[in-house]
Amino acid sequence: MDIKKLAVSGIVGGILFFLLGWLLYGMLLVDFMKNHPGVVSGYEKAAPDMMYLVIGNLLSGFLMAYIFVKANVNTLAGGLITGAVVGFLMIASFDCIMYATTSLVSKKMIMADVLASTAMSAVTGAIVGMVMGKLK
């Protein structure tokens, strides 16, 4: 396994997930998500724990980089498609399980989350794929 590709692409992916998450969830969808909670509302923190937010986004970036190294994804187009598919499958499965087992999410919230996360994963995947290609 190419550790340099994994490290650089993982960090780039983590930064992109963080920035896109801030844009989509922190700015564009914040009111929508608050207005479409599950049965239980008021569970969100006043401010996120930034250390764990950064760690979570870096782990997402490294997961995508690991998948791309194993699948030999090293183009912008390949990264866009693979990122979108992986992102969709991961968030749709997670959200369906959350809906089935908790009262924290609504169907409208799930739809917005799946669309936003798929878009984030597609954009991040495109850039990570491009970075992988540059590190040949």
Coordinates of C-alpha atoms in Angstrom, one line a residue, residues 8 11 19-20 32-34 37 41 49-50 53 64 71 82 87-89 92 100 104 107-108 113 122 124-125:
V8 CA -1.8 13.0 1.8
I11 CA -5.7 14.6 5.2
L19 CA -15.3 22.4 5.1
L20 CA -18.1 21.0 3.0
F32 CA -34.1 22.8 7.7
M33 CA -32.6 20.2 10.0
K34 CA -33.9 22.1 13.1
P37 CA -36.5 16.7 13.7
S41 CA -36.0 17.4 19.5
D49 CA -17.0 19.5 20.3
M50 CA -14.5 20.6 17.7
L53 CA -15.6 16.9 14.8
M64 CA -12.2 7.4 1.4
A71 CA -9.7 0.3 -5.8
T82 CA -16.8 6.3 -6.4
G87 CA -21.0 8.2 0.4
F88 CA -24.5 7.4 -0.5
L89 CA -24.3 3.8 0.6
A92 CA -28.2 5.9 3.6
A100 CA -35.5 2.3 12.6
L104 CA -33.8 11.3 16.5
K107 CA -37.9 11.0 6.9
K108 CA -37.4 14.6 5.7
D113 CA -28.9 14.2 4.9
A122 CA -18.8 13.2 -4.5
T124 CA -14.4 15.1 -1.8
G125 CA -14.0 12.0 -3.9

